[in-house]
Coordinates of N, CA and C in Angstrom, one line a residue:
M27 N 26.0 -62.8 -53.8 CA 27.0 -63.4 -53.1 C 28.5 -63.6 -53.6
S28 N 29.5 -62.9 -53.0 CA 30.7 -63.0 -53.5 C 31.5 -64.3 -53.6
R29 N 32.0 -64.6 -54.9 CA 32.6 -66.1 -55.2 C 33.8 -66.1 -54.1
Q30 N 34.0 -67.4 -53.7 CA 35.0 -67.9 -52.8 C 35.7 -68.9 -53.4
L31 N 37.1 -68.7 -53.2 CA 38.1 -69.7 -53.7 C 38.9 -70.2 -52.9
A32 N 39.0 -71.5 -52.5 CA 39.8 -72.1 -51.4 C 41.1 -72.6 -51.8
S33 N 41.4 -72.8 -52.9 CA 42.7 -73.5 -53.3 C 43.8 -72.3 -53.5
K34 N 44.8 -72.4 -52.8 CA 46.0 -71.6 -52.8 C 46.7 -71.7 -54.2
W35 N 46.6 -72.9 -54.6 CA 47.2 -73.2 -55.9 C 46.5 -72.7 -57.0
R36 N 45.4 -72.8 -57.3 CA 44.6 -72.0 -58.3 C 44.9 -70.7 -58.3
K37 N 44.8 -69.9 -57.0 CA 44.8 -68.4 -57.1 C 46.3 -67.9 -57.3
T38 N 47.3 -68.8 -57.1 CA 48.8 -68.5 -57.5 C 48.9 -68.8 -58.8
A39 N 48.5 -69.7 -59.5 CA 48.7 -70.0 -61.0 C 48.0 -68.9 -61.9
A40 N 46.8 -68.6 -61.2 CA 46.2 -67.4 -62.1 C 47.0 -66.1 -62.2
L41 N 47.7 -65.6 -61.0 CA 48.5 -64.4 -60.9 C 49.8 -64.7 -61.8
M42 N 50.3 -66.1 -61.6 CA 51.7 -66.3 -62.3 C 51.6 -66.1 -63.9
K43 N 50.3 -66.1 -64.5 CA 50.2 -66.0 -65.8 C 50.7 -64.5 -66.4
Y44 N 50.6 -63.5 -65.3 CA 50.9 -62.2 -65.8 C 52.3 -61.8 -65.1
P45 N 53.3 -61.5 -66.1 CA 54.6 -61.1 -65.5 C 54.7 -60.1 -64.4
V46 N 53.8 -58.9 -64.6 CA 53.6 -58.0 -63.7 C 53.5 -58.3 -62.3
A47 N 52.7 -59.4 -62.2 CA 52.3 -60.1 -61.0 C 53.5 -61.2 -60.4
A48 N 53.8 -62.0 -61.6 CA 54.7 -62.9 -61.2 C 56.0 -62.8 -60.5
V49 N 56.5 -61.6 -60.9 CA 57.6 -61.1 -60.4 C 57.6 -60.8 -58.8
H50 N 56.6 -60.8 -58.2 CA 56.1 -60.8 -56.8 C 55.8 -61.9 -56.1
I51 N 55.8 -63.0 -56.7 CA 55.3 -64.2 -56.1 C 56.6 -65.2 -55.9
P52 N 56.8 -65.7 -54.7 CA 57.8 -66.7 -54.3 C 57.6 -67.8 -55.2
Q53 N 58.7 -68.6 -55.6 CA 58.6 -69.8 -56.3 C 57.5 -70.8 -55.4
T54 N 56.7 -71.4 -56.3 CA 55.9 -72.4 -55.5 C 55.5 -73.7 -56.4
K55 N 55.6 -74.8 -55.5 CA 55.5 -76.1 -56.3 C 54.9 -77.1 -55.3
A56 N 54.5 -78.1 -56.0 CA 53.6 -79.2 -55.3 C 54.5 -80.0 -54.4
F57 N 54.1 -80.2 -53.2 CA 54.7 -80.9 -52.2 C 55.2 -82.3 -52.4
N58 N 56.4 -82.4 -52.7 CA 57.0 -83.9 -52.8 C 58.5 -84.0 -52.5
S59 N 58.9 -85.0 -52.3 CA 60.4 -85.3 -51.8 C 61.4 -84.5 -52.6
G60 N 61.2 -84.8 -54.0 CA 62.1 -84.2 -55.0 C 62.2 -82.6 -54.8
N61 N 60.8 -82.3 -55.0 CA 60.6 -80.6 -55.1 C 61.2 -79.9 -53.6
L62 N 60.9 -80.7 -52.5 CA 61.4 -80.1 -51.3 C 62.9 -80.1 -51.2
L63 N 63.6 -81.1 -51.5 CA 65.0 -81.0 -51.5 C 65.6 -80.2 -52.4
Q64 N 65.1 -80.1 -53.7 CA 65.4 -79.0 -54.7 C 65.4 -77.6 -54.0
M65 N 64.1 -77.2 -53.4 CA 63.9 -76.0 -53.2 C 64.7 -75.7 -51.9
L66 N 65.1 -76.5 -51.0 CA 65.8 -76.5 -49.7 C 67.3 -76.1 -50.2
S67 N 67.9 -76.9 -51.1 CA 69.0 -76.7 -51.9 C 69.2 -75.1 -52.4
R68 N 68.2 -74.8 -53.0 CA 68.3 -73.5 -53.7 C 68.1 -72.2 -52.7
Y69 N 67.2 -72.5 -51.9 CA 66.6 -71.3 -50.9 C 67.1 -71.6 -49.4
G70 N 67.5 -72.6 -48.9 CA 67.8 -72.9 -47.4 C 66.7 -72.9 -46.7
M71 N 65.3 -72.2 -47.0 CA 64.4 -72.0 -46.1 C 63.2 -72.0 -47.0
V72 N 62.1 -72.8 -46.5 CA 60.8 -72.9 -47.3 C 59.6 -72.7 -46.5
Y73 N 58.6 -72.4 -46.9 CA 57.3 -72.8 -46.1 C 56.4 -73.9 -46.6
V74 N 55.9 -74.8 -46.0 CA 55.1 -75.9 -46.6 C 53.9 -75.5 -46.0
K75 N 52.8 -75.3 -47.0 CA 51.4 -74.8 -46.6 C 50.3 -75.8 -47.2
P76 N 49.2 -75.8 -46.3 CA 48.0 -76.6 -47.0 C 47.6 -75.8 -48.1
I77 N 47.1 -76.4 -49.2 CA 46.6 -75.9 -50.5 C 45.2 -75.2 -50.0
V78 N 44.4 -76.0 -49.1 CA 43.2 -75.5 -48.8 C 43.3 -75.3 -47.3
G79 N 42.9 -74.0 -46.9 CA 43.1 -73.5 -45.2 C 43.6 -72.1 -45.2
G80 N 43.3 -71.6 -44.0 CA 43.8 -70.3 -43.7 C 44.1 -70.0 -42.1
G81 N 44.2 -68.9 -41.9 CA 44.6 -68.6 -40.2 C 45.8 -69.0 -39.9
G82 N 46.6 -69.5 -40.9 CA 48.0 -69.9 -40.5 C 48.1 -71.4 -39.9
Y83 N 47.0 -72.1 -40.0 CA 46.9 -73.4 -39.5 C 47.5 -74.4 -40.6
G84 N 48.3 -75.4 -40.0 CA 49.2 -76.3 -40.7 C 50.2 -75.9 -41.4
V85 N 50.6 -74.6 -41.3 CA 51.8 -74.1 -41.9 C 53.1 -74.3 -41.2
I86 N 54.1 -74.9 -42.1 CA 55.4 -75.4 -41.4 C 56.3 -74.9 -42.1
R87 N 57.5 -74.3 -41.3 CA 58.6 -73.9 -41.9 C 59.8 -74.7 -41.8
V88 N 60.4 -75.0 -43.0 CA 61.4 -76.0 -43.1 C 63.0 -75.5 -43.8
S89 N 63.8 -75.7 -43.0 CA 65.3 -75.0 -43.2 C 66.1 -76.4 -43.4
A90 N 67.1 -76.0 -43.9 CA 68.3 -76.8 -44.1 C 69.6 -75.9 -43.8
S91 N 70.5 -76.5 -43.2 CA 71.8 -75.8 -42.8 C 72.9 -76.6 -42.1
G92 N 74.1 -76.7 -42.8 CA 75.2 -77.5 -42.4 C 75.0 -78.9 -42.2
G93 N 74.3 -79.4 -43.2 CA 73.8 -80.6 -43.4 C 73.0 -81.3 -42.4
A94 N 72.2 -80.3 -41.6 CA 71.2 -80.7 -40.8 C 69.9 -80.1 -41.4
Y95 N 68.8 -80.6 -40.9 CA 67.4 -80.3 -41.6 C 66.4 -80.1 -40.3
R96 N 65.8 -79.1 -40.3 CA 64.7 -79.1 -39.4 C 63.4 -78.2 -39.7
Y97 N 62.4 -78.6 -39.1 CA 61.0 -77.8 -39.2 C 60.6 -77.4 -38.2
T98 N 59.6 -76.5 -38.1 CA 58.8 -75.6 -37.1 C 57.4 -75.7 -37.3
H99 N 56.9 -76.5 -36.6 CA 55.3 -76.5 -36.6 C 54.5 -76.0 -35.4
M100 N 53.8 -75.0 -35.5 CA 53.4 -74.2 -34.3 C 54.5 -73.7 -33.6
K101 N 54.5 -74.2 -32.3 CA 56.0 -73.6 -31.5 C 57.0 -74.7 -31.4
T102 N 56.9 -76.0 -31.8 CA 57.7 -77.1 -31.8 C 58.6 -77.1 -33.0
T103 N 60.0 -77.1 -32.8 CA 60.8 -77.3 -33.8 C 61.6 -78.8 -33.6
R104 N 61.7 -79.5 -34.7 CA 62.4 -80.8 -34.6 C 63.5 -80.7 -35.7
S105 N 64.6 -81.4 -35.2 CA 65.7 -81.2 -36.0 C 66.2 -82.7 -36.5
F106 N 66.7 -82.9 -37.7 CA 67.0 -84.2 -38.2 C 68.5 -84.3 -38.7
A107 N 69.1 -85.4 -38.9 CA 70.4 -85.7 -39.1 C 70.5 -85.9 -41.0
S108 N 69.3 -86.2 -41.5 CA 69.2 -86.7 -42.9 C 67.8 -85.9 -43.4
F109 N 67.8 -85.6 -44.7 CA 66.7 -85.3 -45.2 C 65.4 -86.3 -45.3
S110 N 65.9 -87.6 -45.6 CA 64.8 -88.6 -45.6 C 64.1 -88.8 -44.1
L111 N 65.0 -88.7 -43.2 CA 64.4 -88.7 -41.7 C 63.3 -87.6 -41.6
M112 N 63.6 -86.3 -41.9 CA 62.9 -85.3 -41.7 C 61.6 -85.2 -42.8
Y113 N 61.8 -85.7 -44.0 CA 60.6 -85.8 -45.0 C 59.6 -86.8 -44.2
R114 N 60.2 -88.1 -43.8 CA 59.0 -89.0 -43.4 C 58.3 -88.4 -42.1
S115 N 59.0 -87.6 -41.2 CA 58.1 -87.0 -40.2 C 57.3 -86.0 -40.6
L116 N 57.6 -85.3 -41.8 CA 56.8 -84.2 -42.3 C 55.5 -84.8 -42.7
V117 N 55.8 -85.8 -43.4 CA 54.5 -86.6 -44.1 C 53.6 -87.1 -43.1
R118 N 54.0 -87.5 -42.0 CA 53.3 -87.6 -40.9 C 52.4 -86.5 -40.2
V119 N 53.2 -85.4 -40.2 CA 52.6 -84.2 -39.6 C 51.5 -83.6 -40.5
K120 N 51.7 -83.6 -41.6 CA 50.6 -83.0 -42.7 C 49.5 -84.1 -43.1
A121 N 49.5 -85.2 -42.4 CA 48.5 -86.4 -42.5 C 48.2 -86.6 -44.2
R122 N 47.0 -86.4 -44.5 CA 46.5 -86.7 -46.0 C 46.2 -85.4 -46.5
R123 N 46.4 -84.4 -45.8 CA 46.0 -83.0 -46.6 C 47.0 -82.7 -47.6
K124 N 46.5 -82.1 -48.8 CA 47.3 -81.9 -49.8 C 48.2 -80.3 -49.6
Y125 N 49.5 -80.6 -49.8 CA 50.4 -79.3 -49.5 C 51.0 -78.7 -50.5
L126 N 51.4 -77.5 -50.5 CA 52.6 -77.1 -51.5 C 53.6 -76.5 -50.8
I127 N 54.8 -76.3 -51.6 CA 55.9 -75.5 -51.0 C 56.3 -74.4 -51.5
Q128 N 56.5 -73.2 -50.6 CA 56.6 -71.8 -51.1 C 57.9 -71.8 -50.7
Q129 N 58.8 -70.8 -51.5 CA 59.9 -70.2 -51.2 C 59.9 -69.4 -50.0
G130 N 60.9 -69.7 -49.0 CA 61.1 -68.9 -47.9 C 61.5 -67.7 -48.2
I131 N 60.8 -66.6 -47.6 CA 61.3 -65.0 -47.7 C 61.4 -64.7 -46.4
H132 N 62.8 -64.1 -46.2 CA 63.1 -63.7 -44.7 C 62.6 -62.3 -44.6
L133 N 61.5 -62.2 -43.9 CA 60.7 -61.0 -43.8 C 61.5 -60.0 -42.8
A134 N 61.2 -58.8 -43.2 CA 61.7 -57.7 -42.1 C 61.0 -57.9 -41.1
T135 N 61.5 -57.8 -39.8 CA 61.1 -57.9 -38.3 C 61.1 -56.6 -37.5
I136 N 60.3 -56.9 -36.5 CA 60.3 -55.9 -35.2 C 60.8 -56.6 -34.3
Q137 N 61.9 -56.3 -33.7 CA 62.4 -56.9 -32.4 C 62.6 -58.7 -32.6
G138 N 63.0 -58.8 -34.0 CA 62.9 -60.4 -34.0 C 61.5 -60.9 -34.5
R139 N 60.6 -60.3 -34.5 CA 59.6 -61.0 -34.8 C 59.0 -60.4 -36.4
P140 N 58.7 -61.4 -37.1 CA 58.2 -61.3 -38.6 C 56.9 -60.2 -38.6
V141 N 57.0 -59.4 -39.8 CA 55.8 -58.8 -39.9 C 55.4 -58.9 -41.4
D142 N 54.1 -58.9 -41.7 CA 53.4 -58.8 -43.1 C 52.3 -57.8 -43.0
Y143 N 51.7 -57.9 -44.2 CA 50.6 -56.8 -44.4 C 49.5 -57.4 -45.0
R144 N 48.4 -56.9 -44.7 CA 47.0 -57.4 -45.2 C 46.6 -56.0 -45.8
V145 N 46.2 -56.1 -47.2 CA 45.5 -55.1 -47.9 C 44.2 -55.8 -48.4
K146 N 43.1 -55.2 -48.0 CA 41.7 -55.6 -48.1 C 41.1 -54.6 -49.2
V147 N 40.4 -55.2 -50.3 CA 39.5 -54.4 -51.2 C 38.2 -55.1 -51.4
V148 N 37.2 -54.3 -51.6 CA 35.7 -54.7 -51.9 C 35.2 -54.2 -52.9
K149 N 34.3 -54.8 -53.8 CA 34.0 -54.5 -54.9 C 32.3 -53.7 -54.4
T150 N 32.3 -52.5 -55.1 CA 31.0 -51.7 -54.7 C 30.4 -51.4 -56.1
E151 N 29.2 -50.8 -56.0 CA 28.7 -50.2 -57.3 C 29.7 -49.1 -58.0
R152 N 30.6 -48.5 -57.1 CA 31.4 -47.6 -57.8 C 32.9 -48.2 -58.2
G153 N 32.8 -49.7 -58.1 CA 34.0 -50.4 -58.5 C 34.9 -50.7 -57.2
W154 N 36.2 -51.3 -57.4 CA 37.0 -51.6 -56.5 C 37.3 -50.7 -55.3
V155 N 37.1 -50.5 -53.9 CA 37.7 -49.7 -53.1 C 38.6 -50.3 -52.1
F156 N 39.5 -49.7 -51.4 CA 40.2 -50.0 -50.4 C 39.6 -50.0 -49.2
R157 N 39.6 -51.1 -48.4 CA 39.0 -51.1 -47.1 C 40.1 -51.0 -45.9
S158 N 41.1 -51.6 -46.1 CA 42.2 -51.4 -45.0 C 43.7 -51.8 -45.7
L159 N 44.6 -51.2 -45.0 CA 46.1 -51.7 -45.0 C 46.7 -51.8 -43.9
V160 N 46.9 -53.0 -43.2 CA 47.4 -52.9 -41.6 C 48.5 -54.0 -41.9
G161 N 49.5 -53.7 -40.8 CA 50.6 -54.7 -40.5 C 50.2 -55.7 -39.4
R162 N 50.8 -56.9 -39.7 CA 50.5 -58.0 -38.5 C 51.8 -58.4 -38.0
L163 N 51.9 -58.5 -36.9 CA 53.3 -58.8 -36.0 C 53.1 -60.2 -35.5
A164 N 53.9 -61.0 -35.9 CA 53.8 -62.5 -35.2 C 54.1 -62.7 -33.9
R165 N 53.3 -63.4 -33.2 CA 53.5 -63.7 -31.9 C 55.0 -63.9 -31.6
P166 N 55.8 -63.5 -30.5 CA 56.9 -64.3 -30.1 C 57.1 -65.6 -30.2
G167 N 58.2 -66.1 -31.0 CA 58.3 -67.7 -31.2 C 57.6 -68.2 -32.3
L168 N 56.7 -67.7 -32.9 CA 56.0 -68.1 -33.9 C 56.4 -67.6 -35.3
C169 N 56.4 -68.3 -36.4 CA 56.6 -67.8 -37.8 C 55.5 -67.2 -38.7
V170 N 54.3 -67.4 -38.2 CA 53.3 -67.1 -38.8 C 52.4 -65.8 -37.9
T171 N 51.9 -64.8 -38.9 CA 51.4 -63.5 -38.3 C 49.9 -63.6 -37.8
N172 N 49.3 -64.5 -38.2 CA 48.0 -64.5 -38.1 C 47.3 -64.0 -36.8
L173 N 46.4 -63.2 -36.7 CA 45.9 -62.6 -35.6 C 45.1 -63.8 -34.4
S174 N 44.7 -64.8 -35.5 CA 44.2 -65.8 -34.8 C 45.3 -66.7 -34.1
K175 N 46.4 -66.8 -34.4 CA 47.6 -67.2 -33.8 C 48.2 -66.5 -32.7
G176 N 47.8 -65.3 -32.4 CA 48.2 -64.5 -31.4 C 49.0 -63.1 -32.0
G177 N 49.0 -63.1 -33.4 CA 49.6 -62.0 -34.0 C 49.0 -60.9 -33.5
T178 N 49.7 -59.5 -33.7 CA 49.3 -58.3 -33.2 C 49.0 -57.4 -34.4
M179 N 47.9 -56.8 -34.5 CA 47.7 -55.8 -35.5 C 48.4 -54.4 -35.2
L180 N 48.9 -53.9 -36.3 CA 49.6 -52.6 -36.2 C 49.2 -51.6 -37.5
S181 N 49.1 -50.4 -37.5 CA 48.8 -49.6 -38.8 C 49.9 -49.8 -39.7
G182 N 49.7 -50.1 -41.0 CA 50.8 -50.2 -42.0 C 51.9 -49.1 -41.8
R183 N 51.5 -47.8 -41.4 CA 52.4 -46.7 -41.4 C 53.5 -47.3 -40.2
R184 N 53.0 -47.8 -39.2 CA 53.8 -48.1 -38.0 C 54.6 -49.5 -38.3
A185 N 54.0 -50.3 -38.9 CA 54.6 -51.5 -39.0 C 55.7 -51.3 -40.1
L186 N 55.8 -50.5 -41.2 CA 56.8 -50.1 -42.0 C 58.0 -49.3 -41.5
G187 N 57.5 -48.3 -40.7 CA 58.4 -47.5 -40.1 C 59.4 -48.1 -38.9
L188 N 58.7 -49.2 -38.3 CA 59.7 -49.8 -37.3 C 60.3 -51.1 -38.0
S189 N 59.9 -51.8 -39.0 CA 60.7 -52.7 -39.6 C 61.7 -52.5 -40.9
L190 N 61.2 -51.4 -41.5 CA 62.2 -50.9 -42.5 C 62.5 -49.2 -42.4
P191 N 63.2 -48.8 -41.3 CA 63.1 -47.4 -41.1 C 64.0 -46.6 -42.2
H192 N 64.8 -47.4 -42.9 CA 65.7 -46.8 -43.8 C 64.9 -46.7 -45.4
I193 N 63.6 -47.2 -45.4 CA 62.8 -47.2 -46.6 C 61.7 -46.1 -46.4
S194 N 61.4 -45.3 -47.5 CA 60.0 -44.4 -47.4 C 58.7 -45.5 -47.1
G195 N 58.1 -45.3 -46.0 CA 56.8 -46.1 -45.8 C 55.9 -45.6 -46.8
R196 N 55.9 -44.4 -46.9 CA 54.8 -43.7 -47.7 C 54.8 -44.4 -49.1
H197 N 55.9 -44.7 -49.7 CA 56.2 -45.1 -50.9 C 55.7 -46.5 -51.0
K198 N 56.2 -47.2 -50.0 CA 55.7 -48.6 -49.9 C 54.4 -48.8 -49.9
R199 N 53.5 -48.1 -49.1 CA 52.2 -48.1 -49.0 C 51.5 -47.9 -50.4
R200 N 52.2 -46.9 -51.2 CA 51.6 -46.5 -52.4 C 51.9 -47.7 -53.3
E201 N 52.9 -48.4 -53.3 CA 53.4 -49.5 -54.2 C 52.4 -50.8 -53.7
M202 N 52.0 -50.9 -52.6 CA 51.2 -52.0 -52.3 C 49.8 -51.8 -52.8
R203 N 49.3 -50.6 -52.8 CA 47.9 -50.4 -53.3 C 48.0 -50.4 -54.8
S204 N 48.9 -50.1 -55.4 CA 49.0 -50.3 -56.9 C 49.2 -51.6 -57.3
L205 N 50.0 -52.4 -56.7 CA 50.0 -53.7 -56.9 C 48.7 -54.5 -56.5
T206 N 48.0 -54.1 -55.6 CA 46.7 -54.7 -55.0 C 45.7 -54.4 -56.3
L207 N 45.7 -53.4 -56.8 CA 44.6 -53.0 -58.0 C 45.0 -53.8 -59.0
T208 N 46.3 -53.9 -59.6 CA 46.9 -54.7 -60.6 C 46.1 -56.0 -60.5
C209 N 46.7 -56.9 -59.4 CA 46.2 -58.1 -59.0 C 44.7 -58.4 -59.0
T210 N 44.2 -57.4 -58.3 CA 42.5 -57.5 -58.1 C 42.1 -57.7 -59.6
Y211 N 42.3 -56.6 -60.5 CA 41.6 -56.9 -61.9 C 42.1 -58.3 -62.7
I212 N 43.3 -58.7 -62.3 CA 43.6 -60.0 -62.8 C 42.8 -61.1 -62.2
M213 N 42.8 -61.0 -60.8 CA 41.7 -62.1 -60.3 C 40.4 -62.0 -60.8
E214 N 39.8 -60.7 -61.0 CA 38.4 -60.5 -61.5 C 38.4 -61.2 -62.8
S215 N 39.4 -61.0 -63.7 CA 39.3 -61.6 -65.1 C 39.3 -63.1 -64.9
Q216 N 40.2 -63.6 -64.1 CA 40.3 -65.0 -64.0 C 39.0 -65.8 -63.3
F217 N 38.7 -65.2 -62.1 CA 37.4 -65.6 -61.5 C 36.2 -64.5 -61.3
P218 N 35.5 -64.5 -62.4 CA 34.4 -63.8 -62.4 C 33.3 -63.8 -61.2
G219 N 33.1 -62.8 -60.5 CA 32.1 -63.0 -59.4 C 32.7 -62.9 -58.0
V220 N 34.2 -62.5 -58.1 CA 34.7 -62.5 -56.7 C 34.5 -60.9 -56.4
G221 N 33.9 -60.7 -55.1 CA 33.5 -59.4 -54.6 C 34.5 -58.8 -53.5
Q222 N 35.3 -59.7 -52.8 CA 36.3 -59.1 -52.0 C 37.5 -60.0 -52.1
L223 N 38.6 -59.2 -51.7 CA 39.8 -59.8 -51.8 C 40.6 -59.3 -50.7
G224 N 41.7 -60.1 -50.0 CA 42.6 -59.7 -49.1 C 44.0 -60.4 -49.6
F225 N 44.8 -59.4 -49.7 CA 46.3 -59.7 -50.3 C 47.1 -59.4 -49.2
D226 N 47.8 -60.8 -48.9 CA 49.0 -60.6 -47.9 C 50.1 -60.7 -48.4
Y227 N 51.0 -59.6 -48.1 CA 52.2 -59.2 -48.6 C 53.3 -59.3 -47.5
G228 N 54.5 -59.6 -47.9 CA 55.7 -59.7 -47.1 C 56.7 -58.7 -47.7
L229 N 57.4 -58.1 -46.9 CA 58.6 -57.1 -47.4 C 60.2 -57.9 -46.8
D230 N 60.8 -58.1 -47.8 CA 62.2 -58.4 -47.3 C 63.1 -57.3 -46.8
Y231 N 64.4 -57.5 -46.4 CA 65.0 -56.3 -45.8 C 65.2 -55.2 -47.0
S232 N 65.3 -55.6 -48.3 CA 65.7 -54.7 -49.6 C 64.2 -53.8 -49.8
G233 N 63.2 -54.3 -49.1 CA 61.9 -53.8 -49.4 C 61.1 -54.1 -50.3
K234 N 61.4 -55.1 -51.2 CA 60.8 -55.9 -52.2 C 59.4 -56.5 -51.6
I235 N 58.4 -56.3 -52.2 CA 57.0 -56.8 -51.9 C 56.9 -58.2 -52.7
W236 N 56.6 -59.0 -51.6 CA 56.3 -60.3 -52.1 C 54.7 -60.6 -52.0
I237 N 54.0 -61.3 -52.7 CA 52.7 -61.8 -52.5 C 52.7 -63.2 -51.9
L238 N 52.3 -63.2 -50.7 CA 52.5 -64.5 -49.8 C 51.0 -65.2 -50.0
E239 N 50.0 -64.3 -50.2 CA 48.6 -65.2 -50.2 C 47.7 -64.4 -50.7
V240 N 46.7 -64.8 -51.2 CA 45.6 -64.1 -51.7 C 44.2 -65.0 -51.1
N241 N 43.2 -64.2 -50.5 CA 42.1 -64.6 -49.8 C 40.9 -64.0 -50.5
T242 N 39.9 -64.8 -50.7 CA 38.8 -64.3 -51.1 C 37.6 -64.4 -50.1
R243 N 38.1 -64.6 -48.8 CA 37.1 -64.4 -47.7 C 37.9 -63.9 -46.8
P244 N 38.7 -62.6 -46.8 CA 39.5 -62.2 -45.7 C 38.9 -61.6 -44.6
Q245 N 39.5 -61.9 -43.4 CA 38.7 -61.6 -42.1 C 38.9 -60.0 -41.9

């Protein structure tokens, strides 16, 4: 049976050891007041995610602008006049679950809806092979693209063509596959026994590929 790893923190830390992967990983820190304020000051927008969990459940988009703070959870957005008020509310929303903070990436969009990519690989007797490379378009009004949250699946070719028409989609698909193989071998070396992996990638408007998450039980 394929080894499964639930902790986003452990998977991110494993890839961060290798510069070839680390340059594609958004800054990630443990959830606490000091780290959140620091990252909002630096990036303006971050994602607060459960360390264990998938399907987009529990993901919160947090932003700061003009002295005001806001977060979006599911389809509800709340605004606050101070960081401390927002932080107290966030702590209540996340309850007792352990969270991390991830640098917010402004993803390329299609008609204002964020799009990201899932690349799936599996281990066979011939070695690692690609199973799919697809785009996932967020449901209108949501910041997560997961199909379980109403996202729409597109071919990778179509998603790239519609969201980044000024960039070669063929080149980007090749780049994602190359990065996937590199990261797959890293994950296998760090976690022997993994037999399938799903890499979630986001592309910003410059075309840079960001590793948003790695799944050992990809759907």
